[in-house]
Amino acid sequence: MKKPFTLGFIGCGDIAVDLARVVAMTPGVKIGACADINAARLESFSRRFGVRASHGDGRELMDREKVDALYICVPHYLHYPLVAEALDRGRHVLCEKPLAITMEQAAGLCETARAKGLKLAVNYQYRYDRRAHALIMLCREGLLGEISHCRVNMPWRRGPEYFEGGPWRARKAEAGGGTLLTQASHWIDIALEAMGSAPAAATGMTARRRFTDVEVEDLGMGMVELENGALLGISAAMTVNPHQKVKIEVYGERGTAIYTGPDDFPPASKLKLLGVKKKRYSMPFPGLFSLQRNLIGFARWVRDDAPYHNGAERSLPTLATVLTLYRSAESGRKEAVEKRLSE
Ligand SMILES: NC(=O)c1ccc[n+]([C@@H]2O[C@H](COP(=O)([O-])OP(=O)(O)OC[C@H]3O[C@@H](n4cnc5c(N)ncnc54)[C@H](O)[C@@H]3O)[C@@H](O)[C@H]2O)c1
């Protein structure tokens, strides 16, 4: 039997706890070590998930622990320095989204990983949402005909505890942005993959409607022009009433696809097709929901070089789009999307 695939968690906050629960229900994957600068969180995490090797500093974990890969799940502005150090030490990395808060940093990390032959992934797990995967596949196979436009609507409420529990989320220099970057980027990523063309220019507007004492937007809207001329409309809000679903509508000349989701705990996404017949697409590997499938996919990619959808380079168009929406919101003009690396 193969040895378990071991991860070193750097950051033991909210998403780390979610992923640790997923690891606990995934045979063949284990947490080998963990690190957090917050002693109380570190202690509670290591006790709850039975992780013996715990460190008060991520670099110490990197130097001392033999794990198969690192999972970096710290505030956004720390992704770049920690991923850079991990790559320097020859480590494979699964980084939480976004890979970094500037294109220069993100592209630089991708270049380093490529040059060193290391696996660097970004946790856009909804690419492994069963229906989001089907949406991407059917659009890419041309089932809808030529796609003219797409609308992404992401109404995910956040209460005051969201900023109280992680004050970095409210600070522009540490978070890089608000609802467009932190939440909607998951769905912009799916929409761009489905539409199959690179972003060329964007017009954005941001607002602070409910959380007026934070530096980042709680409402963001935008329009993106793709290189093939198709348009992508985005609305993202944390200001709304709770328990609403994300909706992605893709309009083609022959048919329309309407996704609602996501496929979280419990898995509950749907895909409706209008004008064309449904087609089934199977997932490349097992798992109950997207976070688990993405984890299994990452482990197989690192171990066996199996095909995987979340290599970091594929997250660059999404980051470039969101950063362009922010630039446009500031300038009040349509802005060109910055091109880097293999986008
Ligand atoms: N993929 C998803 O669905 C999803 C969901 C939620 C959050 N996230 C992402 O996960 C990341 C973390 O978000 P969160 O909500 O868990 O934040 P959080 O504030 O709950 O946790 C961050 C943790 O990092 C620790 N930390 C800070 N600096 C550190 C350092 N130098 N070394 C080690 N630990 C350090 C903090 O003490 C804290 O425990 C962000 O990138 C966020 O966007 C992803």
PDB file of C-alpha atoms and ligand atoms in Angstrom, residues 9-19 34-39 41-42 55-59 71-79 81-82 95-99 122-126 156 158 162 165-169 175 181-183 185-186 264 290-291 294, ligand 1:
ATOM      1  CA  PHE A   9      -0.616  23.322   6.763  1.00  0.00           C
ATOM      2  CA  ILE A  10       0.731  26.871   7.075  1.00  0.00           C
ATOM      3  CA  GLY A  11      -2.146  28.792   8.640  1.00  0.00           C
ATOM      4  CA  CYS A  12      -4.690  27.168  10.944  1.00  0.00           C
ATOM      5  CA  GLY A  13      -7.619  29.572  10.489  1.00  0.00           C
ATOM      6  CA  ASP A  14     -11.125  29.129   9.080  1.00  0.00           C
ATOM      7  CA  ILE A  15     -10.418  27.450   5.729  1.00  0.00           C
ATOM      8  CA  ALA A  16      -7.647  25.337   7.262  1.00  0.00           C
ATOM      9  CA  VAL A  17     -10.232  23.851   9.619  1.00  0.00           C
ATOM     10  CA  ASP A  18     -12.579  23.150   6.685  1.00  0.00           C
ATOM     11  CA  LEU A  19      -9.842  21.463   4.662  1.00  0.00           C
ATOM     12  CA  CYS A  34       0.954  22.524  10.947  1.00  0.00           C
ATOM     13  CA  ALA A  35       2.054  26.084  11.684  1.00  0.00           C
ATOM     14  CA  ASP A  36       0.397  29.304  12.821  1.00  0.00           C
ATOM     15  CA  ILE A  37       1.703  32.448  14.480  1.00  0.00           C
ATOM     16  CA  ASN A  38      -1.393  32.489  16.683  1.00  0.00           C
ATOM     17  CA  ALA A  39      -0.559  30.084  19.526  1.00  0.00           C
ATOM     18  CA  ARG A  41      -5.281  28.607  17.023  1.00  0.00           C
ATOM     19  CA  LEU A  42      -2.255  26.378  16.527  1.00  0.00           C
ATOM     20  CA  HIS A  55       5.255  25.175  14.717  1.00  0.00           C
ATOM     21  CA  GLY A  56       4.798  28.837  15.630  1.00  0.00           C
ATOM     22  CA  ASP A  57       6.339  29.829  12.305  1.00  0.00           C
ATOM     23  CA  GLY A  58       5.751  28.605   8.758  1.00  0.00           C
ATOM     24  CA  ARG A  59       9.433  28.784   7.793  1.00  0.00           C
ATOM     25  CA  TYR A  71      -0.916  24.013   1.984  1.00  0.00           C
ATOM     26  CA  ILE A  72      -0.634  27.795   2.383  1.00  0.00           C
ATOM     27  CA  CYS A  73      -3.789  29.293   3.884  1.00  0.00           C
ATOM     28  CA  VAL A  74      -2.820  32.615   5.432  1.00  0.00           C
ATOM     29  CA  PRO A  75      -3.976  36.207   4.742  1.00  0.00           C
ATOM     30  CA  HIS A  76      -3.634  37.172   1.074  1.00  0.00           C
ATOM     31  CA  TYR A  77      -0.591  39.472   1.334  1.00  0.00           C
ATOM     32  CA  LEU A  78       1.407  36.617   2.900  1.00  0.00           C
ATOM     33  CA  HIS A  79       0.782  34.173   0.044  1.00  0.00           C
ATOM     34  CA  PRO A  81       6.424  35.566   0.502  1.00  0.00           C
ATOM     35  CA  LEU A  82       5.484  32.154   1.902  1.00  0.00           C
ATOM     36  CA  CYS A  95      -1.970  27.877  -2.164  1.00  0.00           C
ATOM     37  CA  GLU A  96      -5.299  29.353  -1.209  1.00  0.00           C
ATOM     38  CA  LYS A  97      -6.795  31.829  -3.634  1.00  0.00           C
ATOM     39  CA  PRO A  98      -5.697  34.337  -4.761  1.00  0.00           C
ATOM     40  CA  LEU A  99      -2.148  33.256  -5.574  1.00  0.00           C
ATOM     41  CA  VAL A 122      -4.399  27.455  -6.380  1.00  0.00           C
ATOM     42  CA  ASN A 123      -7.416  26.233  -4.456  1.00  0.00           C
ATOM     43  CA  TYR A 124     -10.183  27.164  -6.889  1.00  0.00           C
ATOM     44  CA  GLN A 125     -12.003  24.035  -5.822  1.00  0.00           C
ATOM     45  CA  TYR A 126     -15.232  24.728  -7.714  1.00  0.00           C
ATOM     46  CA  TRP A 156     -22.814  35.646  -0.500  1.00  0.00           C
ATOM     47  CA  ARG A 158     -21.129  38.143   5.279  1.00  0.00           C
ATOM     48  CA  TYR A 162     -16.393  38.147   9.015  1.00  0.00           C
ATOM     49  CA  GLY A 165     -12.728  37.353  13.050  1.00  0.00           C
ATOM     50  CA  GLY A 166     -10.083  38.300  10.472  1.00  0.00           C
ATOM     51  CA  PRO A 167      -9.288  42.038  10.592  1.00  0.00           C
ATOM     52  CA  TRP A 168      -6.844  41.579   7.669  1.00  0.00           C
ATOM     53  CA  ARG A 169      -9.908  40.983   5.435  1.00  0.00           C
ATOM     54  CA  ALA A 175      -6.556  41.462   1.509  1.00  0.00           C
ATOM     55  CA  LEU A 181     -11.374  39.055  -5.120  1.00  0.00           C
ATOM     56  CA  THR A 182     -12.197  36.985  -2.077  1.00  0.00           C
ATOM     57  CA  GLN A 183     -15.481  35.426  -3.135  1.00  0.00           C
ATOM     58  CA  SER A 185     -13.046  35.183  -8.121  1.00  0.00           C
ATOM     59  CA  HIS A 186     -14.121  31.526  -7.690  1.00  0.00           C
ATOM     60  CA  ASP A 264     -20.224  22.304  -0.953  1.00  0.00           C
ATOM     61  CA  SER A 290     -15.555  19.990  -4.716  1.00  0.00           C
ATOM     62  CA  LEU A 291     -13.101  20.645  -1.867  1.00  0.00           C
ATOM     63  CA  ASN A 294      -9.696  19.158  -5.609  1.00  0.00           C
TER      64      ASN A 294
HETATM   65  N1  LIG B   1     -11.148  28.078  -1.123  1.00  0.00           N
HETATM   66  C1  LIG B   1     -12.106  28.568  -0.359  1.00  0.00           C
HETATM   67  O1  LIG B   1     -13.294  28.261  -0.508  1.00  0.00           O
HETATM   68  C2  LIG B   1     -11.743  29.521   0.739  1.00  0.00           C
HETATM   69  C3  LIG B   1     -12.665  29.814   1.755  1.00  0.00           C
HETATM   70  C4  LIG B   1     -12.263  30.688   2.766  1.00  0.00           C
HETATM   71  C5  LIG B   1     -10.997  31.267   2.739  1.00  0.00           C
HETATM   72  N2  LIG B   1     -10.149  30.976   1.720  1.00  0.00           N
HETATM   73  C6  LIG B   1      -8.803  31.566   1.627  1.00  0.00           C
HETATM   74  O2  LIG B   1      -7.993  31.006   2.654  1.00  0.00           O
HETATM   75  C7  LIG B   1      -7.017  31.958   3.068  1.00  0.00           C
HETATM   76  C8  LIG B   1      -7.118  32.149   4.570  1.00  0.00           C
HETATM   77  O3  LIG B   1      -8.420  32.612   4.875  1.00  0.00           O
HETATM   78  P1  LIG B   1      -9.108  32.287   6.271  1.00  0.00           P
HETATM   79  O4  LIG B   1     -10.511  32.713   6.111  1.00  0.00           O
HETATM   80  O5  LIG B   1      -8.822  30.902   6.707  1.00  0.00           O
HETATM   81  O6  LIG B   1      -8.324  33.338   7.198  1.00  0.00           O
HETATM   82  P2  LIG B   1      -8.134  33.297   8.762  1.00  0.00           P
HETATM   83  O7  LIG B   1      -7.813  34.675   9.200  1.00  0.00           O
HETATM   84  O8  LIG B   1      -9.290  32.585   9.399  1.00  0.00           O
HETATM   85  O9  LIG B   1      -6.853  32.360   8.934  1.00  0.00           O
HETATM   86  C9  LIG B   1      -5.562  32.774   8.573  1.00  0.00           C
HETATM   87  C10 LIG B   1      -4.595  32.136   9.571  1.00  0.00           C
HETATM   88  O10 LIG B   1      -3.260  32.418   9.167  1.00  0.00           O
HETATM   89  C11 LIG B   1      -2.494  32.658  10.341  1.00  0.00           C
HETATM   90  N3  LIG B   1      -1.261  33.361   9.979  1.00  0.00           N
HETATM   91  C12 LIG B   1      -1.082  34.687   9.746  1.00  0.00           C
HETATM   92  N4  LIG B   1       0.201  34.931   9.435  1.00  0.00           N
HETATM   93  C13 LIG B   1       0.851  33.735   9.463  1.00  0.00           C
HETATM   94  C14 LIG B   1       2.199  33.339   9.232  1.00  0.00           C
HETATM   95  N5  LIG B   1       3.150  34.226   8.877  1.00  0.00           N
HETATM   96  N6  LIG B   1       2.522  32.045   9.368  1.00  0.00           N
HETATM   97  C15 LIG B   1       1.575  31.137   9.721  1.00  0.00           C
HETATM   98  N7  LIG B   1       0.279  31.457   9.966  1.00  0.00           N
HETATM   99  C16 LIG B   1      -0.075  32.742   9.824  1.00  0.00           C
HETATM  100  C17 LIG B   1      -3.437  33.453  11.219  1.00  0.00           C
HETATM  101  O11 LIG B   1      -3.008  33.457  12.581  1.00  0.00           O
HETATM  102  C18 LIG B   1      -4.741  32.709  11.000  1.00  0.00           C
HETATM  103  O12 LIG B   1      -4.922  31.653  11.920  1.00  0.00           O
HETATM  104  C19 LIG B   1      -7.305  33.208   2.244  1.00  0.00           C
HETATM  105  O13 LIG B   1      -6.517  33.171   1.103  1.00  0.00           O
HETATM  106  C20 LIG B   1      -8.761  33.060   1.854  1.00  0.00           C
HETATM  107  O14 LIG B   1      -9.119  33.774   0.676  1.00  0.00           O
HETATM  108  C21 LIG B   1     -10.497  30.101   0.742  1.00  0.00           C
END
